[in-house]
Coordinates of C-alpha atoms and ligand atoms in Angstrom, one line a residue:
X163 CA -30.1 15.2 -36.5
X164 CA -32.1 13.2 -34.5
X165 CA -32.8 14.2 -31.4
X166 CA -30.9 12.3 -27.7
X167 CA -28.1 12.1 -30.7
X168 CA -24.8 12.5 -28.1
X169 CA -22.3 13.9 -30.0
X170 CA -20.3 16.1 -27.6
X171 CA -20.0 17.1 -24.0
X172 CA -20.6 20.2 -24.5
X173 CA -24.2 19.7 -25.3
X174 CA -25.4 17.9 -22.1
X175 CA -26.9 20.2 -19.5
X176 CA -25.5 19.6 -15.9
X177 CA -29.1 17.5 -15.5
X178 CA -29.0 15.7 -18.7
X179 CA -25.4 14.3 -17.2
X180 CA -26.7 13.3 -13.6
X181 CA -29.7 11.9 -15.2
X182 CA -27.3 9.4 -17.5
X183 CA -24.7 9.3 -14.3
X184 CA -28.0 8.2 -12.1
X185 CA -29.4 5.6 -14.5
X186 CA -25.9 4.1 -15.3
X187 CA -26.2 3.3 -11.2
X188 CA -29.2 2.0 -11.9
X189 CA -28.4 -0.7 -14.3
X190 CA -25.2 -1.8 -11.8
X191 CA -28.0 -3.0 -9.1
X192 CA -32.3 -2.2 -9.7
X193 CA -32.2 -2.7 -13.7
X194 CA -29.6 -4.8 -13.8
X195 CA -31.7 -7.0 -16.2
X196 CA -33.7 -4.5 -18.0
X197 CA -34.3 -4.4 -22.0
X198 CA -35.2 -2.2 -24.2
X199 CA -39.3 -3.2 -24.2
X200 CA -39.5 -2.8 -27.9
X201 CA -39.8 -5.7 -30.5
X202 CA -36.3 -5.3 -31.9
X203 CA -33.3 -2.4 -32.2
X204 CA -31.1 -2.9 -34.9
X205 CA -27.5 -1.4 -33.7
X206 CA -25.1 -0.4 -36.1
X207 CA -21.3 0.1 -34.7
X208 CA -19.2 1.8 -37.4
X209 CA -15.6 1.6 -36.3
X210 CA -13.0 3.7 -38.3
X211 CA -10.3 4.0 -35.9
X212 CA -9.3 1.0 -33.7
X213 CA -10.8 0.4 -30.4
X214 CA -11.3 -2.2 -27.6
X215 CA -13.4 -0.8 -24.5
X216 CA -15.2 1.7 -26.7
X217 CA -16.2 -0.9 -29.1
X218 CA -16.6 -3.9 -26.8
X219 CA -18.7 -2.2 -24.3
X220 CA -20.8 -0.9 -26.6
X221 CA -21.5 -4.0 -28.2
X222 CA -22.1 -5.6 -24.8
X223 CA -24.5 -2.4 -23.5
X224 CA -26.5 -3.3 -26.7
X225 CA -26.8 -7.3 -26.5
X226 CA -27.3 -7.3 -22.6
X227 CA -29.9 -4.4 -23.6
X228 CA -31.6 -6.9 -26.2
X229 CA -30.5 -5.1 -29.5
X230 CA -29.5 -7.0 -32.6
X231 CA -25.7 -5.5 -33.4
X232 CA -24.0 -5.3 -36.4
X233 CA -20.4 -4.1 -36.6
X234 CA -19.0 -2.5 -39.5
X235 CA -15.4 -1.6 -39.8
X236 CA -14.2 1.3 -42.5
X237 CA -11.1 -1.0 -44.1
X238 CA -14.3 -3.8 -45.0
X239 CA -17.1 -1.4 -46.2
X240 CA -17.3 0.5 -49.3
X241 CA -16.0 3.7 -47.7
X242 CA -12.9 2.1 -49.4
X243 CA -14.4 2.8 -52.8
X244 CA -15.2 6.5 -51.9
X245 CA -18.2 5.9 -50.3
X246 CA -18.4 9.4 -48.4
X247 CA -19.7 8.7 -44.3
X248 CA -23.3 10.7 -45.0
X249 CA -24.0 8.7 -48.0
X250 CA -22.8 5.0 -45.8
X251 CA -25.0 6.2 -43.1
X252 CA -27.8 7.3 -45.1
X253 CA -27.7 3.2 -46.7
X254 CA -27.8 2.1 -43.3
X255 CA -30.9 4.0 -42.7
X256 CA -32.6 3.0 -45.4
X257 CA -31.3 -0.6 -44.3
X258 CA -33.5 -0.1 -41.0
X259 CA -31.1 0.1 -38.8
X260 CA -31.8 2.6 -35.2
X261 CA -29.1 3.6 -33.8
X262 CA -25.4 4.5 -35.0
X263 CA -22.3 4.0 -32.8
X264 CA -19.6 5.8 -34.7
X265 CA -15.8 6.2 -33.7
X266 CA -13.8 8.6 -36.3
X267 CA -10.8 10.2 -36.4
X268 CA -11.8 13.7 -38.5
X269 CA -12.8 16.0 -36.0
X270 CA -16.7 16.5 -35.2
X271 CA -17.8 14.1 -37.9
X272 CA -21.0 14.3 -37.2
X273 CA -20.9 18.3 -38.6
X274 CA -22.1 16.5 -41.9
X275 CA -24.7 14.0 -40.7
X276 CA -27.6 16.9 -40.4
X277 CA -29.8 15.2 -42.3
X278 CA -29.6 11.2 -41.1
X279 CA -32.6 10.5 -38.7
X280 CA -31.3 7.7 -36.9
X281 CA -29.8 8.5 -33.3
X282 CA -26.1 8.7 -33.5
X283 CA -23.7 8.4 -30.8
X284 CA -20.1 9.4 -30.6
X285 CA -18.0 7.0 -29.9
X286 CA -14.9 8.9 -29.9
X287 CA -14.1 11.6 -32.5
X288 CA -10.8 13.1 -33.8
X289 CA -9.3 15.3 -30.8
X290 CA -12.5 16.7 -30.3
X291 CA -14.7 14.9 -28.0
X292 CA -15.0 11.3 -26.7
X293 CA -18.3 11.5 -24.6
X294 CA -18.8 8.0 -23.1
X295 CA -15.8 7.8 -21.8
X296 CA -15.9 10.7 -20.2
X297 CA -19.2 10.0 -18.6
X298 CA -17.4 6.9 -17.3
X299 CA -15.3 8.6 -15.7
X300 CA -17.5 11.3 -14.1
X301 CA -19.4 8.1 -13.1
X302 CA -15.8 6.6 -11.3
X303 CA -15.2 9.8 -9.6
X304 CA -18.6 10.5 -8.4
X305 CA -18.9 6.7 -7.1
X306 CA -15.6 7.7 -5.3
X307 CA -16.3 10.9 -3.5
X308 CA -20.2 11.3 -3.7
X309 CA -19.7 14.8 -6.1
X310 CA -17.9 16.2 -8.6
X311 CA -17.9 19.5 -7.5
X312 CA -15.0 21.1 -6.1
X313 CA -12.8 18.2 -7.0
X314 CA -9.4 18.2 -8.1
X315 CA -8.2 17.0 -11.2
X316 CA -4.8 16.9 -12.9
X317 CA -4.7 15.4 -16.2
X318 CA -1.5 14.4 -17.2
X319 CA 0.2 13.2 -20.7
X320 CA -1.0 14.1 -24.3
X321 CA -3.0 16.7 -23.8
X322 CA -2.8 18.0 -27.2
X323 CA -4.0 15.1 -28.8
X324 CA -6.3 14.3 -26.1
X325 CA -10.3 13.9 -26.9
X326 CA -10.6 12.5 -23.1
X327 CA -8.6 15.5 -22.0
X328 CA -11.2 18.1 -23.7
X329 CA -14.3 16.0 -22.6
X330 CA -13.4 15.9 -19.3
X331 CA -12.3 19.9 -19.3
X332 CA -15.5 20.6 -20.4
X333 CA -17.5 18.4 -18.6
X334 CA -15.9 18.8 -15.1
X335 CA -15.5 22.6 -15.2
X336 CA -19.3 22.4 -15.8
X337 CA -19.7 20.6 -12.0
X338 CA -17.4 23.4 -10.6
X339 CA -14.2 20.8 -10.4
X340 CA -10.9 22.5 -10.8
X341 CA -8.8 20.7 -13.8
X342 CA -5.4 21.6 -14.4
X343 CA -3.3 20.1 -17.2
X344 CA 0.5 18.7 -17.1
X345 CA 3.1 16.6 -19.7
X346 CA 5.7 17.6 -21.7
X347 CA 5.3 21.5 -23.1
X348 CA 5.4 20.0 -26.6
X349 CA 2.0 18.9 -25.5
X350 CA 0.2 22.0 -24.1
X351 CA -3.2 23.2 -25.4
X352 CA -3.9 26.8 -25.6
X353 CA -6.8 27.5 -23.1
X354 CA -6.2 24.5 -20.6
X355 CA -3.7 25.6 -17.4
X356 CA 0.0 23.7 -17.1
X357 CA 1.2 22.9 -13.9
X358 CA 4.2 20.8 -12.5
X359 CA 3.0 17.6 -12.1
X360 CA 4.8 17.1 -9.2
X361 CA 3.3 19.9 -7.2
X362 CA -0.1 18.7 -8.4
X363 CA 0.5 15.5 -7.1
X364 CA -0.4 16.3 -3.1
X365 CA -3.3 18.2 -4.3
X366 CA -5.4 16.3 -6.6
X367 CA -8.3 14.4 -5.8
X368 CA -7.6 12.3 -9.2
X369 CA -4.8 12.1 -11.4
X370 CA -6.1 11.0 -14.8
X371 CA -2.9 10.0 -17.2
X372 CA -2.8 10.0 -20.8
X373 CA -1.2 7.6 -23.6
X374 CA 1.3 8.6 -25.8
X375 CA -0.9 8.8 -29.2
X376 CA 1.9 8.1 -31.5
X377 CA -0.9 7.9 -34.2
X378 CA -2.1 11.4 -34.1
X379 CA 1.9 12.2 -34.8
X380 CA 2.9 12.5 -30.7
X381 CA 5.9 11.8 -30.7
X382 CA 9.1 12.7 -28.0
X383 CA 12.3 12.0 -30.0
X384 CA 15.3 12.1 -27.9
X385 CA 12.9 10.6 -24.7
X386 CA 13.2 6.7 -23.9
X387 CA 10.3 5.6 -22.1
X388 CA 11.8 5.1 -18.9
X389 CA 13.3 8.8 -18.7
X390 CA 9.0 9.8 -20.0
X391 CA 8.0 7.3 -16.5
X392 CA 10.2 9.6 -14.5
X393 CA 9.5 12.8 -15.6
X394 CA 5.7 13.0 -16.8
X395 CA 4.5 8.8 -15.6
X396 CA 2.7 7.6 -12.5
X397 CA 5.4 6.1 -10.8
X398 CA 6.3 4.5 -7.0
X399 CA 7.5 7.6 -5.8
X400 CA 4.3 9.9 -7.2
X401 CA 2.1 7.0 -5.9
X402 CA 3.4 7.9 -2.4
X403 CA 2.6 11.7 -2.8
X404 CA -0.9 11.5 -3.4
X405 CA -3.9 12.0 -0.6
X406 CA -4.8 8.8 0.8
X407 CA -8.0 8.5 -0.7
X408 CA -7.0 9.7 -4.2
X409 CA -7.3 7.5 -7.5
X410 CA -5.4 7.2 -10.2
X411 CA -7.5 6.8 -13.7
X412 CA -6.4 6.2 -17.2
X413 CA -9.0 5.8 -20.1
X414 CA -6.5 3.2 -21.2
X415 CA -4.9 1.7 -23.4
X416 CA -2.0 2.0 -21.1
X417 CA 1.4 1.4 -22.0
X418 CA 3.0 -0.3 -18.9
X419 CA 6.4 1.0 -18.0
X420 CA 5.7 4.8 -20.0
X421 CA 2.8 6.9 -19.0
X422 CA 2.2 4.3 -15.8
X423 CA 4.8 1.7 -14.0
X424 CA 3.1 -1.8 -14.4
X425 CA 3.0 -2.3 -10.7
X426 CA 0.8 0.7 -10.1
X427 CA -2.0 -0.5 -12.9
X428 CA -4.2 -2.7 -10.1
X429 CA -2.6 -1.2 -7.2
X430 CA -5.1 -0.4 -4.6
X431 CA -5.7 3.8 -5.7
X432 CA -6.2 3.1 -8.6
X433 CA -9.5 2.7 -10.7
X434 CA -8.8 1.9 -14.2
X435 CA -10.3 -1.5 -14.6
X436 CA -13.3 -0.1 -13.0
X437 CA -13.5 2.7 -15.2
X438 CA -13.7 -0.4 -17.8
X439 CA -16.9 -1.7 -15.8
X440 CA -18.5 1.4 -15.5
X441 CA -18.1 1.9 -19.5
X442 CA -20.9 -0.9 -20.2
X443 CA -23.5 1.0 -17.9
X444 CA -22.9 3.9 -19.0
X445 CA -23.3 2.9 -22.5
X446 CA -26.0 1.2 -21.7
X447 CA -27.8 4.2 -20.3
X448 CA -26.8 6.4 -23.5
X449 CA -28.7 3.9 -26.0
X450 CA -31.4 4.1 -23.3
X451 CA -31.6 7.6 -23.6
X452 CA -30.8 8.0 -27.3
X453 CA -33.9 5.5 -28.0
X454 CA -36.1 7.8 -26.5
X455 CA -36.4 6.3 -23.4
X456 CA -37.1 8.7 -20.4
X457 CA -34.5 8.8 -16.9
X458 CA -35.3 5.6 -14.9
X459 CA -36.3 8.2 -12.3
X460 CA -39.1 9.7 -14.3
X461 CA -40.7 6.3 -14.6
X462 CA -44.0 6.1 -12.1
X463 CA -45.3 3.3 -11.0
X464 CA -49.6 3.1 -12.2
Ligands
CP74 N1 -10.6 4.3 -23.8 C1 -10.8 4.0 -25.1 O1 -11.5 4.7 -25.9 O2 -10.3 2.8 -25.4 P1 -10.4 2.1 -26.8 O3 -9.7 3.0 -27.8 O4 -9.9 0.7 -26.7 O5 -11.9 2.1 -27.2

């Protein structure tokens, strides 16, 4: 595997994550216009599981970066004919491409892409791991209190189907945050705390909520989405319980009126369409860095 590959949270030091963190900064102000100064990157974005923000940012990380992009989708290619993902990523490589976006629903896909030597990024697999976005939203909470450390953080929702979930676990328990986990007990994952929700409320910092991901097989039978709102959602009356300079978050999709009321989406705590903002420079500071390219702060002027 090629090396500045990101394929999981759990293999970022906490220095690798300030330097992406620090140069994602850098691109929203000083490098706003940078590009990559080599004669051409070939991007690859292989999309086998539906995505908008993932996708979208990427693709606009890698054009505003100067790469050429090409996406490829899994119902169009010739994984349809059997084509295994190795032996569609090994064609790529041998089609010159430089860097791989990929987005997958098996668990760690990339377990069996040892031997391609073109950078690879995650872009979301399985339940396992879904690193971008949760540097996006390390990047969101640090913009919003100046450190991660010591903050706290309920997740609420899906947990058990939950990449973001497990990134973030990892991720913020690594800056000495303190995550605690709540939804219906259907939902619970072995290892990460349950709370009541509504105790956690007053104490968070941020209170990150989850979709329903019907198509991992979540499903609540007897629940209507209203009675979901009131018992597990972000709702008026939980808005009004948290610290004044809490934020709500939500990797999003949202579905208005389930997980979230639709009033509370732009309301003024919360930070979910800047979470979308922060996903291009982020993304554009992981191709950086997966190019080869050294921190924006280790660059010295001659
Ligand atoms: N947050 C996220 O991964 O959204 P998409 O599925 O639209 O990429």
């Amino acid at each position: 595997m090629k090396k500045n590959s990101l394929l999981a949270m759990g293999d970022l030091s906490r220095e690798d994550i300030i330097h992406i963190l620090d140069d994602a900064l850098l691109f929203h102000d000083t490098y706003k216009d940078w590009q990559l100064p080599l004669p051409r990157v070939l991007a690859a974005n292989l999309f086998f599981e539906a995505s908008t923000r993932t996708h979208f940012s990427f693709e606009s990380a890698e054009y505003q970066l100067g790469c050429k992009v090409s996406d490829i989708y899994g119902e169009t290619s010739s994984v349809t004919k059997g084509e295994s993902l190795y032996d569609t990523l090994k064609t790529l490589e041998m089609h010159g491409f430089d860097l791989f976006v990929i987005r997958h629903s098996k668990d760690r896909f990339y377990e069996e892409l040892e031997n391609i030597h073109v950078p690879i990024i995650n872009a979301g697999d399985g339940k396992t791991d879904h690193p971008t976005q949760c540097l996006l939203d390390l990047l969101t909470m640090r913009q919003q209190f100046g450190h991660l450390e010591g903050l706290n953080v309920v997740i609420c929702g899906d947990i058990e189907h939950s990449r973001v979930a497990s990134s973030n676990k990892t991720a913020l328990e690594l800056f000495g945050a303190n995550v605690v986990f709540a939804g219906p007990k259907e939902w619970e994952r072995e290892g990460y705390k349950s709370v009541d929700f509504d105790e956690a409320i007053p104490w968070a910092d941020v209170v990150m909520m989850l979709r329903i991901q019907r198509e991992r097989g979540a499903s609540l039978k007897d629940m209507s989405d209203g009675e979901y709102l009131e018992k597990f959602g972000m709702n008026k009356r939980r808005y009004e319980m948290m610290k004044d300079n809490a934020i709500i978050m939500h990797p999003a999709p949202f579905n208005r009126g389930v997980e979230i009321d639709g009033d509370l989406v732009e309301a003024e705590k919360s930070r979910i369409f800047w979470q979308m903002y922060n996903g291009v420079l982020v993304r554009k500071a992981v191709i950086k860095r997966a190019l080869g390219f050294p921190p924006f702060g280790d660059y010295h002027e001659n």
